[in-house]
Coordinates of C-alpha atoms in Angstrom, one line a residue:
X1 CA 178.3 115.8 169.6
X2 CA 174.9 114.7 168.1
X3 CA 173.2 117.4 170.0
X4 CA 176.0 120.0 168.8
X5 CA 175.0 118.2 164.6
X6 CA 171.4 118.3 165.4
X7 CA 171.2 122.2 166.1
X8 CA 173.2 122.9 163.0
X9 CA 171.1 121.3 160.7
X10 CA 168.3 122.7 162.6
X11 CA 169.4 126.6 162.1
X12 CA 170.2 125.3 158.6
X13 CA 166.5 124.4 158.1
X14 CA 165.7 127.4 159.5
X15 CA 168.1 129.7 157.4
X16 CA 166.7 127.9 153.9
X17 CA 162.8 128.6 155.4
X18 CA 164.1 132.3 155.5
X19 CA 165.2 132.5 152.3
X20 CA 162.6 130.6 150.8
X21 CA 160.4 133.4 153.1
X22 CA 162.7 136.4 151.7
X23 CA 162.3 135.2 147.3
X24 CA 158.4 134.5 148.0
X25 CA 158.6 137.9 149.6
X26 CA 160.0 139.4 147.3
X27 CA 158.5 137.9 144.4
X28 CA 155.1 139.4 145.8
X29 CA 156.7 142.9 146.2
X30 CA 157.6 142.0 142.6
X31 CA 153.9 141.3 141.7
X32 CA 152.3 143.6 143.6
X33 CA 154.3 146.9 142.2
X34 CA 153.4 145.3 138.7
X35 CA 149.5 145.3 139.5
X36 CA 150.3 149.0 141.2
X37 CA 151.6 150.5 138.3
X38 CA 148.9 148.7 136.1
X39 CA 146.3 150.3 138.8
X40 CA 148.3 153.9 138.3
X41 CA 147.6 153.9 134.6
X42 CA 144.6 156.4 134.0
X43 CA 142.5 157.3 130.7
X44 CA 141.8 161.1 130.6
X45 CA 139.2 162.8 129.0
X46 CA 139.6 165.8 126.3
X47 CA 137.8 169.2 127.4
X48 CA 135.7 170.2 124.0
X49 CA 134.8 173.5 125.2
X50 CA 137.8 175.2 123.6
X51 CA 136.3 179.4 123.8
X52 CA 139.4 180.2 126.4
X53 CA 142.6 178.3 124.4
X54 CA 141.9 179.0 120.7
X55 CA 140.5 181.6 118.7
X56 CA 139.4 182.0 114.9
X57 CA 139.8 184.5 112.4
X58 CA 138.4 187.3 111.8
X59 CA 138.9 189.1 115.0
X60 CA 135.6 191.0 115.0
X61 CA 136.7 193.9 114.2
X62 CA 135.1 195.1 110.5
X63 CA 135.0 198.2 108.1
X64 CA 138.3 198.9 108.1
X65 CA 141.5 198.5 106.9
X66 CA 145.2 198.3 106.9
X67 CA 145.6 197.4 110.7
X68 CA 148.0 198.4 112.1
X69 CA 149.1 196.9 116.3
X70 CA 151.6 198.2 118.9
X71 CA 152.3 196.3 121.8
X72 CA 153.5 198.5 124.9
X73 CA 153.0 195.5 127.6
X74 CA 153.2 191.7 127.8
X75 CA 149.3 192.5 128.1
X76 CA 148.5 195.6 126.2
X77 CA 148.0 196.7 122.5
X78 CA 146.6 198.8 120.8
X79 CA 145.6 199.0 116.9
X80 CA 144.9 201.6 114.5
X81 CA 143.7 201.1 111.3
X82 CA 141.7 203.3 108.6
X83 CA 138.3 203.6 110.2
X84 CA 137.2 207.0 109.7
X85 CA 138.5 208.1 106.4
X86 CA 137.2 211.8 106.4
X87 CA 138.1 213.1 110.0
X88 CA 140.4 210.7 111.5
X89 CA 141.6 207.7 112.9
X90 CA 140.2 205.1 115.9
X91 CA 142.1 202.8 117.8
X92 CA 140.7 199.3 120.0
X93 CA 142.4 198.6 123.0
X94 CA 143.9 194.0 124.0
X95 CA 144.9 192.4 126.6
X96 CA 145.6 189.0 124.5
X97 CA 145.6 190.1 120.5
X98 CA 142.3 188.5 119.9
X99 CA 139.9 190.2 122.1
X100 CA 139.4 193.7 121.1
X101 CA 137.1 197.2 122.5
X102 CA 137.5 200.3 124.0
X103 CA 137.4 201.5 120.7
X104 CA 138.1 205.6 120.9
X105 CA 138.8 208.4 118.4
X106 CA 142.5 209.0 118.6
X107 CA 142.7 211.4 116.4
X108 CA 141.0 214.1 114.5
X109 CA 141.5 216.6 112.1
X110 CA 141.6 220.4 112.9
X111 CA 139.5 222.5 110.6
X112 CA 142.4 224.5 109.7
X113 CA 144.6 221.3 109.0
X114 CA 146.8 220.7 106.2
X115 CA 145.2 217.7 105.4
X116 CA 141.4 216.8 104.2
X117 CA 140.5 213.6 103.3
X118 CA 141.2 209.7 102.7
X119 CA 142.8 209.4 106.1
X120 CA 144.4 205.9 105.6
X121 CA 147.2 203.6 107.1
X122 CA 148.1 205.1 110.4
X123 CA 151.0 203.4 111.9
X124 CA 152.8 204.2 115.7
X125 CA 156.1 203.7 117.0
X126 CA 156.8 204.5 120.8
X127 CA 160.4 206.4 121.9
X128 CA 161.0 207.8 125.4
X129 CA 157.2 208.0 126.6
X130 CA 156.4 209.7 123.4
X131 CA 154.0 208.0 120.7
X132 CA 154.5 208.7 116.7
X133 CA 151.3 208.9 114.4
X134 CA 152.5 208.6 111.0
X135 CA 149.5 208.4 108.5
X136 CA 148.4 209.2 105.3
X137 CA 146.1 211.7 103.7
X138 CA 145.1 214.1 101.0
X139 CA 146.4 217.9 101.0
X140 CA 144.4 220.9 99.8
X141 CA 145.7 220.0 96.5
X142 CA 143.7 216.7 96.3
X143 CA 147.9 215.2 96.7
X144 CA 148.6 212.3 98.9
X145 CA 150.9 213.0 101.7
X146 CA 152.1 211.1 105.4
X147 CA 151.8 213.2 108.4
X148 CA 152.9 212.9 111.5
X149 CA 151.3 213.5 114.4
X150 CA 152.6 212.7 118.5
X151 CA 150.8 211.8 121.7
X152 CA 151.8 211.4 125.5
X153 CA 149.4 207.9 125.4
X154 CA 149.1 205.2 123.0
X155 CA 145.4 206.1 122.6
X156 CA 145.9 209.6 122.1
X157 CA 144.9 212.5 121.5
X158 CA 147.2 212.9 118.7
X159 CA 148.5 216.0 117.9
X160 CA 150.3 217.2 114.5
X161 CA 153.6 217.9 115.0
X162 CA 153.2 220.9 112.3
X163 CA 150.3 221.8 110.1
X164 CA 152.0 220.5 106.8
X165 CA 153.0 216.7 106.1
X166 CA 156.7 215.1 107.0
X167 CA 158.1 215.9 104.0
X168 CA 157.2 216.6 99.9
X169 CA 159.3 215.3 97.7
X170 CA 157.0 216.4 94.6
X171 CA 154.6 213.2 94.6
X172 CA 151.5 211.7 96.2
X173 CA 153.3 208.9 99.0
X174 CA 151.3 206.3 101.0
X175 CA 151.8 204.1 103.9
X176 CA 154.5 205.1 105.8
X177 CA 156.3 202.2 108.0
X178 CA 159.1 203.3 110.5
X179 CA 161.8 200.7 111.5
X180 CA 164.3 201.4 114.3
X181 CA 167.6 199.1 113.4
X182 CA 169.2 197.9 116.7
X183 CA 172.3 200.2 115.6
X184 CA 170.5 203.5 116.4
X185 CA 169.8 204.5 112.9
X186 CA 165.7 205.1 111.5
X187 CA 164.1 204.3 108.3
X188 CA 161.3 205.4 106.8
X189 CA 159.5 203.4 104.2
X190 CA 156.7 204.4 102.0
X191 CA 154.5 204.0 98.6
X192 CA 155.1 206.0 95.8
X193 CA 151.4 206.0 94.6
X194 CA 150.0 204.9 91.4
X195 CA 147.7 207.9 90.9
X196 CA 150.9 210.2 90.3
X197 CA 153.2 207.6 89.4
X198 CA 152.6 206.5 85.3
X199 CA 155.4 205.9 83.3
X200 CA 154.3 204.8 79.1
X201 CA 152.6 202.4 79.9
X202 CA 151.3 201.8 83.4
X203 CA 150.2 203.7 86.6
X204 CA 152.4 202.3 89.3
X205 CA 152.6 202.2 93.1
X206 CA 157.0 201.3 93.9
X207 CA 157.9 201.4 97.2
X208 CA 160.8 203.7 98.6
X209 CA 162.8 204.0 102.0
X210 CA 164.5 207.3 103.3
X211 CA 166.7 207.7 106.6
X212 CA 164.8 209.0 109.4
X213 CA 166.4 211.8 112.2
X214 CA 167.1 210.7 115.6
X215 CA 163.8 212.1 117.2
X216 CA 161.8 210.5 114.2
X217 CA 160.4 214.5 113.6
X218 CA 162.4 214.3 109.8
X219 CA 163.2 212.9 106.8
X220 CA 167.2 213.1 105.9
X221 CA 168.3 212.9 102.0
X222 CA 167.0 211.3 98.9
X223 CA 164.4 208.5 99.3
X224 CA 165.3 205.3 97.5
X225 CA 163.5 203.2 95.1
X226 CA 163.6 199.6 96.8
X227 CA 160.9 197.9 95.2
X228 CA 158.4 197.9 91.8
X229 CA 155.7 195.7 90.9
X230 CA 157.5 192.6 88.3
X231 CA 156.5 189.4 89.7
X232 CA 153.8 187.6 87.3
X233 CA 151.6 187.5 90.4
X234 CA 151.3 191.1 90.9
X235 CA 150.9 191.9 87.4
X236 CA 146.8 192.1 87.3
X237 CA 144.7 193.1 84.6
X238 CA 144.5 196.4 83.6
X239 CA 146.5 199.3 83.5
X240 CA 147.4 200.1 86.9
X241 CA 150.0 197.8 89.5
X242 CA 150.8 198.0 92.6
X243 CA 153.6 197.6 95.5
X244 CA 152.5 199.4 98.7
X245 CA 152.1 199.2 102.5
X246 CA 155.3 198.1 103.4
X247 CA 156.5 196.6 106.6
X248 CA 160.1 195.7 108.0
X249 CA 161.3 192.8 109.5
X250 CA 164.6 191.6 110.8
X251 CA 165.6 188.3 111.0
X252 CA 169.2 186.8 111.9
X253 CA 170.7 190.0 110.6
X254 CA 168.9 190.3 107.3
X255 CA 165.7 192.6 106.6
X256 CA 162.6 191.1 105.1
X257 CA 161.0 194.4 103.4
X258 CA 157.0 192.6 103.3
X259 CA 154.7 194.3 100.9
X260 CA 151.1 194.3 99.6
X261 CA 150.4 193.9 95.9
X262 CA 147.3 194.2 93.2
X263 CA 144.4 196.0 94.1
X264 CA 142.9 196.6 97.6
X265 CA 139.0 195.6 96.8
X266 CA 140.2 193.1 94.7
X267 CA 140.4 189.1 95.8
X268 CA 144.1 188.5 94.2
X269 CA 145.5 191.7 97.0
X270 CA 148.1 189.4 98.4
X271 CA 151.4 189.7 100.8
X272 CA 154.7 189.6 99.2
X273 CA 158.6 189.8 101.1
X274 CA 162.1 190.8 99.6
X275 CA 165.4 190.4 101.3
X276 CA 168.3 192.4 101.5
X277 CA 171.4 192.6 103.7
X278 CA 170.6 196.0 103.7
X279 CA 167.8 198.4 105.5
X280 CA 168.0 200.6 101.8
X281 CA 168.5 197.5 99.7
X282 CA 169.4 196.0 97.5
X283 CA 165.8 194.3 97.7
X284 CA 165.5 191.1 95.6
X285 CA 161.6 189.4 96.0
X286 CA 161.1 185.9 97.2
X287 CA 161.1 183.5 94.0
X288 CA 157.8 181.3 96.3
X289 CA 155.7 184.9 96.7
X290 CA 152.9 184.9 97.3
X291 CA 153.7 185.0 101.1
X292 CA 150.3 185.3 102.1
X293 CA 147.1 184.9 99.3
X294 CA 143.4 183.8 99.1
X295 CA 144.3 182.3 96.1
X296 CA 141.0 180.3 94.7
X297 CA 139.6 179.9 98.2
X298 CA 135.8 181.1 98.6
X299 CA 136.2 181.4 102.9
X300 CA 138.4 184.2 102.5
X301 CA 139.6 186.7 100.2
X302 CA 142.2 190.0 99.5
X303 CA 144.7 189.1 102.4
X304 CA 147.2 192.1 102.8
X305 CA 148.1 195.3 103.9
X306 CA 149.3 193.9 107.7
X307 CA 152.2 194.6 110.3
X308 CA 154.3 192.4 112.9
X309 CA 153.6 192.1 116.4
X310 CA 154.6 189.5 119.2
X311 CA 152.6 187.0 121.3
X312 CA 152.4 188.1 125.2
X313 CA 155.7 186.2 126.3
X314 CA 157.6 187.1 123.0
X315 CA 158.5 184.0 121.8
X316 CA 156.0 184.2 118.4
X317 CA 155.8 186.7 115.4
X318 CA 152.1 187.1 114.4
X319 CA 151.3 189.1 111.2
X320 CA 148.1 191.0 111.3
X321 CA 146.3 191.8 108.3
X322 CA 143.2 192.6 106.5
X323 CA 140.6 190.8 104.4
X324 CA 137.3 191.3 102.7
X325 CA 134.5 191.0 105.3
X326 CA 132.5 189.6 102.3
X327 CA 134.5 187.0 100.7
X328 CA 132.0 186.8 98.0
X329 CA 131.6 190.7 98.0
X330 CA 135.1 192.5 98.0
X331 CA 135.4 195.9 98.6
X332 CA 136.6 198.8 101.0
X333 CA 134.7 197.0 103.9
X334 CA 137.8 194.3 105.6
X335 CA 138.2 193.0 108.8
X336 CA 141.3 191.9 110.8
X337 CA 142.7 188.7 111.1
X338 CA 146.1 187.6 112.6
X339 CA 148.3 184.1 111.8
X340 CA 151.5 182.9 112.4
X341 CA 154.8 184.0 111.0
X342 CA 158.3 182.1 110.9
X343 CA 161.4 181.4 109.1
X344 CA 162.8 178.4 107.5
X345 CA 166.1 176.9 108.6
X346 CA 167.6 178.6 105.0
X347 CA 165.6 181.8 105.6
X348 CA 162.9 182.1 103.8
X349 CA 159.8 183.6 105.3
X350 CA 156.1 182.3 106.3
X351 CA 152.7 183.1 107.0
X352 CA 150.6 180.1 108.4
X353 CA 147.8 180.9 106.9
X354 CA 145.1 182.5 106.0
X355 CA 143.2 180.4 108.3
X356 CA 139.4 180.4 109.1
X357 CA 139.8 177.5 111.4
X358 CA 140.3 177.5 115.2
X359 CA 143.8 177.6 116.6
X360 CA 145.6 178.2 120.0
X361 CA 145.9 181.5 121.2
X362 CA 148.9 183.5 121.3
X363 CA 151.6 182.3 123.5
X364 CA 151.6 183.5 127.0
X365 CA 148.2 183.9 128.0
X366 CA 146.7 180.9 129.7
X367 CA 149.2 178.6 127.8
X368 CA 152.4 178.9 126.3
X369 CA 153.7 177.2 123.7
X370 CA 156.6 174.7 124.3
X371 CA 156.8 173.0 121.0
X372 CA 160.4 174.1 120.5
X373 CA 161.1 171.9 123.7
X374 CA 160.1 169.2 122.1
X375 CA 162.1 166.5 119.6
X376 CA 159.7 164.6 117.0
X377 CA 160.4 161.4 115.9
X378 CA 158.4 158.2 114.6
X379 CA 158.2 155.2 116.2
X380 CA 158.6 154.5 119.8
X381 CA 161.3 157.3 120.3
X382 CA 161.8 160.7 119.1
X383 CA 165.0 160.8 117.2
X384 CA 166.5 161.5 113.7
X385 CA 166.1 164.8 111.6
X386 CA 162.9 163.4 108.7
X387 CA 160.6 164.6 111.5
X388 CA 162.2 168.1 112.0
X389 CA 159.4 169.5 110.5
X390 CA 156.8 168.4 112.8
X391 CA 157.7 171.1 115.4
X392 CA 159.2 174.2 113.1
X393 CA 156.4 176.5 114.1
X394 CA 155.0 176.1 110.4
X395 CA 152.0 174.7 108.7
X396 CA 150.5 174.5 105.4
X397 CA 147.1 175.6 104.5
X398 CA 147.1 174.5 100.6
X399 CA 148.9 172.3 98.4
X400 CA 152.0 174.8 97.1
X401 CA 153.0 175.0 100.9
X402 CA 153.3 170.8 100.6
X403 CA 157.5 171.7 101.2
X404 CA 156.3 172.3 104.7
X405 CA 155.2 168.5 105.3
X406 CA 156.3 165.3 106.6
X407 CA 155.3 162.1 105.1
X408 CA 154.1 159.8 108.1
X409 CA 154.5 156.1 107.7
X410 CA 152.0 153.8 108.9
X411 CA 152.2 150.2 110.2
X412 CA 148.6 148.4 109.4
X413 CA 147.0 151.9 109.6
X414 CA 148.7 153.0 112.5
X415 CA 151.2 156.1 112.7
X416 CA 153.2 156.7 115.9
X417 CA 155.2 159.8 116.5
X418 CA 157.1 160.1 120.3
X419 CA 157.6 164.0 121.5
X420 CA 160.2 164.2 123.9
X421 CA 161.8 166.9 125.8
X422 CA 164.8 166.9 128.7
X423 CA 162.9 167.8 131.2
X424 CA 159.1 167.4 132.8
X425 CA 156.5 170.2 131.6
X426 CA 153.1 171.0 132.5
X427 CA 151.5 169.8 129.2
X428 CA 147.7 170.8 129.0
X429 CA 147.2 170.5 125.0
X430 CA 148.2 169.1 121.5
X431 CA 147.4 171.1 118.0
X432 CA 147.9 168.4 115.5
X433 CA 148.2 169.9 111.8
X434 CA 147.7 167.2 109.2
X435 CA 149.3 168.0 106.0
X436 CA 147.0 170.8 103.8
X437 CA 144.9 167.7 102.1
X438 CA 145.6 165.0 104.0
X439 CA 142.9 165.6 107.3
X440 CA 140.5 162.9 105.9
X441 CA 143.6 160.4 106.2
X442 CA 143.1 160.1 109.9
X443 CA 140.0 158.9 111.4
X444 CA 141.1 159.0 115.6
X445 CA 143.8 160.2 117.5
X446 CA 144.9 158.5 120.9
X447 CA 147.7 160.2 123.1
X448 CA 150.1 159.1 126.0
X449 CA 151.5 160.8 128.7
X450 CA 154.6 159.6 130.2
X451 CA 153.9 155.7 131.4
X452 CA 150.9 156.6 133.6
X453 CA 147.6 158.3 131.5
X454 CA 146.4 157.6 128.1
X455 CA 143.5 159.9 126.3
X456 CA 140.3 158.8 125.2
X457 CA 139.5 158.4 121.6
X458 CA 139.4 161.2 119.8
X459 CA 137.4 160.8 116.7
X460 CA 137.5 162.8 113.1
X461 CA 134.7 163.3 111.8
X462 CA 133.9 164.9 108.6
X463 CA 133.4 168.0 108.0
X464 CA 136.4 168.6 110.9
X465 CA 138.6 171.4 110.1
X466 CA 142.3 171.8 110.7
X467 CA 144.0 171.3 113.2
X468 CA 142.8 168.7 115.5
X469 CA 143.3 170.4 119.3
X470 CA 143.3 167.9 122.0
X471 CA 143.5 169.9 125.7
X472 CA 143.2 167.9 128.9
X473 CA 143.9 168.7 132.3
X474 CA 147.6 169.4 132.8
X475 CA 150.2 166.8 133.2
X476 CA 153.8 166.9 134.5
X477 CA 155.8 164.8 131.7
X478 CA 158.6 164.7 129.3
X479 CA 157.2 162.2 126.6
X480 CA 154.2 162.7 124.4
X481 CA 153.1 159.3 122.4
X482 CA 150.3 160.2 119.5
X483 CA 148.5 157.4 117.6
X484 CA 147.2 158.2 114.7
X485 CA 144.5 155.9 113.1
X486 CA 144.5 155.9 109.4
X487 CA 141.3 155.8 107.8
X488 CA 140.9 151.9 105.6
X489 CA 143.2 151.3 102.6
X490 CA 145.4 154.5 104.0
X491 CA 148.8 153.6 104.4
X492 CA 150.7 157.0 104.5
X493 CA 149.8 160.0 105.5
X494 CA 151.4 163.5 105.4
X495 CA 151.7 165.9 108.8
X496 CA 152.6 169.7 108.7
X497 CA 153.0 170.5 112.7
X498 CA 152.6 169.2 116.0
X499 CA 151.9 172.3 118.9
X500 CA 152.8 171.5 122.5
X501 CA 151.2 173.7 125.1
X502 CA 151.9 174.2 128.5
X503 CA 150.0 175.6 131.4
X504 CA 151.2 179.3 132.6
X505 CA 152.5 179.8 136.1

């Protein structure tokens, strides 16, 4: 019996060891898969060589005006613009919207043409393999007409369809704009110009819009009045005003008739929009126009006469537009540039810009932009709507657009926001837009990725422009951290946008 208690309390002994074995066992596992993940945490450097992901207006392309681009591929455009004023039109060839060349004649006058001069505004809409020229010139009569003119390529050569202009209703009529409503029907949309247009008082340029056949070759019925200059910003000096080059938009069923306004050579020439349910109105202008102005700026000046195109994956709306080469010398000599558009959750329209700062490149090239992926918050997670803002797609470039911002709290001089999405992406880059004013708030910016790579310091110094863009190599995650170091005695600051962008496949 002793021999039968001794073993007992002998495997007892030797159970307890075990177990004591087992908790210090796993108490090192414990330990040592704290010190591993410690050991996993990385600090990544920011690339500052930023020539392949951003790009800065202008777009290097000068003397010209009124540009005009058509995309026909994810990775083809083409743009026309007045460039040859007394025989023609060229068109540049881009893979990417900000890279142009291959600039070619597209089309030239015949010496028995209907038209001789001020060759201005050409704009082309593609149907069945066909491509439409319709432009603007002088008759024999010294009168402004639109012609139209067709090609079997986007560069041309353009041909006139006949050797007289798309229609005469009795006045000079400017930049013609075509929009094809997703219910079949086409609309023409033109200026009625100032230098036969005076009523007692003023020489005006109004805007009208006409139904256009099914093969876009003709005009059909009256043209209608949609829009006359009446807004105190487009009410310059002196006796002439203007409403011309316009350009449709849709947008969650309603049309967005844009428009430029005052005069071309002048600094205050400035984009405008009107909304109507609608494509032949009623048109009633935007109570915040300007959409897009130079305002007082001295980097850039006369922003306007543009169209709408799309980034190469289609998910952004990018207005491109002319300005005056010579801020502080306007004249006929402009030069493209290109900024965001958007639309407020109540529907009113945006341009980001005019900007002469870098930003990224158009969605769909070597990045895409996944900002919409992403929730914003403050704090240590993303949640609640005061930080919806922070990843609209808008930003504000001057103190009126301060309805676009999103006061940032700080905690002794520190601001946290968390982006987080559902699911892990490829995140290569951040374009941080401080409110219009508020960039000399923040002195450094610090980012996490997920729980396992933190950036290195990124510090602001002056004379930085807007936005800050931190790219890195890319990173499989689904939460953002950014820490945003307030310059001393700062303890609030204001942010307009935050861009996520993810590496292409």
């Amino acid at each position: 019996m002793k021999k039968a208690s001794n073993s007992k309390s002998a495997g007892r002994m030797i159970g307890s060891i075990g177990l004591g074995i087992l908790l210090l066992s796993c108490f090192l596992i414990v330990i040592l898969c704290r010190k591993g993940t410690t050991a996993m945490q990385t600090t990544f450097k920011l690339h500052t060589d930023l020539s392949q992901t951003c790009f800065t207006n202008d777009l290097g392309v000068t003397d010209i005006g009124d540009p005009f681009v058509l995309k026909v591929a994810p990775d083809e455009y083409y743009m026309y613009c007045t460039s040859a004023p007394t025989t023609g039109y060229y068109c540049w060839k881009s893979s990417d919207l900000v890279h142009w060349g291959d600039k070619k004649m597209c089309y030239v006058r015949k010496p028995d043409s209907w038209c001789t001069d001020c060759f201005w505004a050409p704009e082309v809409v593609a149907r069945d393999g066909k491509y439409y020229m319709y432009y603007t010139a002088k008759n024999r009569n010294d009168s402004l007409r639109i012609g139209l003119a067709v090609s079997d390529a986007p560069d041309g050569p353009f041909e006139d369809v006949k050797n007289e202009p798309l229609f005469d209703f009795g006045y000079a009529a400017i930049d013609a704009n075509v929009f094809l409503d997703d219910d079949g029907k086409n609309y023409l949309y033109y200026s009625r110009d100032c230098s036969e247009n005076r009523d007692d008082y003023m020489k005006k340029s109004e805007i009208y819009g006409v139904a256009l056949s099914a093969d876009l070759l003709s005009v059909e019925g009256e043209a209608v009045k949609l829009l006359t200059p009446e807004q105190r910003w487009e009410k310059a000096p002196g006796d002439t005003w203007w409403n011309e080059g316009p350009e449709m938009l849709k947008h969650d069923g309603r049309y967005y008739m844009t428009y430029s306004a005052n005069f071309f050579a002048s600094p205050s020439y400035s984009l405008g929009y009107a909304v109507s349910d609608s494509p032949l109105g009623v048109f009633v202008k935007a109570q915040e126009n300007p959409l897009l102005t130079s305002g007082l700026r001295r980097d850039v000046s006369g922003t306007g006469h543009h169209s709408f195109t799309t980034s190469p994956d289609g998910t952004q709306i990018w207005a491109v537009y002319h300005s005056h080469t010579y801020p502080a010398d306007p004249s006929g000599n402009r030069k493209v540039n290109m900024d965001r558009v958007g639309f407020t959750a109540d529907g009113k329209m945006f341009i980001s810009g005019p900007t002469t700062s870098a930003q990224p490149m158009p969605s769909g090239l070597s990045t895409a932009d996944v900002t919409g992926r992403f929730q914003a918050g403050f704090g240590a997670r993303a949640e609640g709507t005061d930080s919806a803002l922070l990843t609209d797609g808008l930003f504000s470039v001057s103190s009126r657009h301060a309805w676009l911002e999103t006061e940032a709290p700080a905690e002794e001089g520190i601001v946290k926001i968390t982006l987080s999405s559902q699911d892990a992406l490829p995140v290569c880059g951040i374009a941080i837009y401080p409110g219009a004013e508020c960039l000399g708030d923040i002195s450094s910016v610090g980012l996490r990725l997920g729980q396992k790579a933190s950036s290195e310091e990124f510090v602001v110094e002056e004379g930085m422009t807007s936005p800050l863009l931190l790219y890195f190599d890319t990173c499989e995650t689904d939460t953002i951290e950014i820490t945003l170091s307030l310059r001393e005695g700062q303890s609030v600051t204001r942010l307009s946008e935050i861009s996520v962008l993810s590496e292409m496949n």
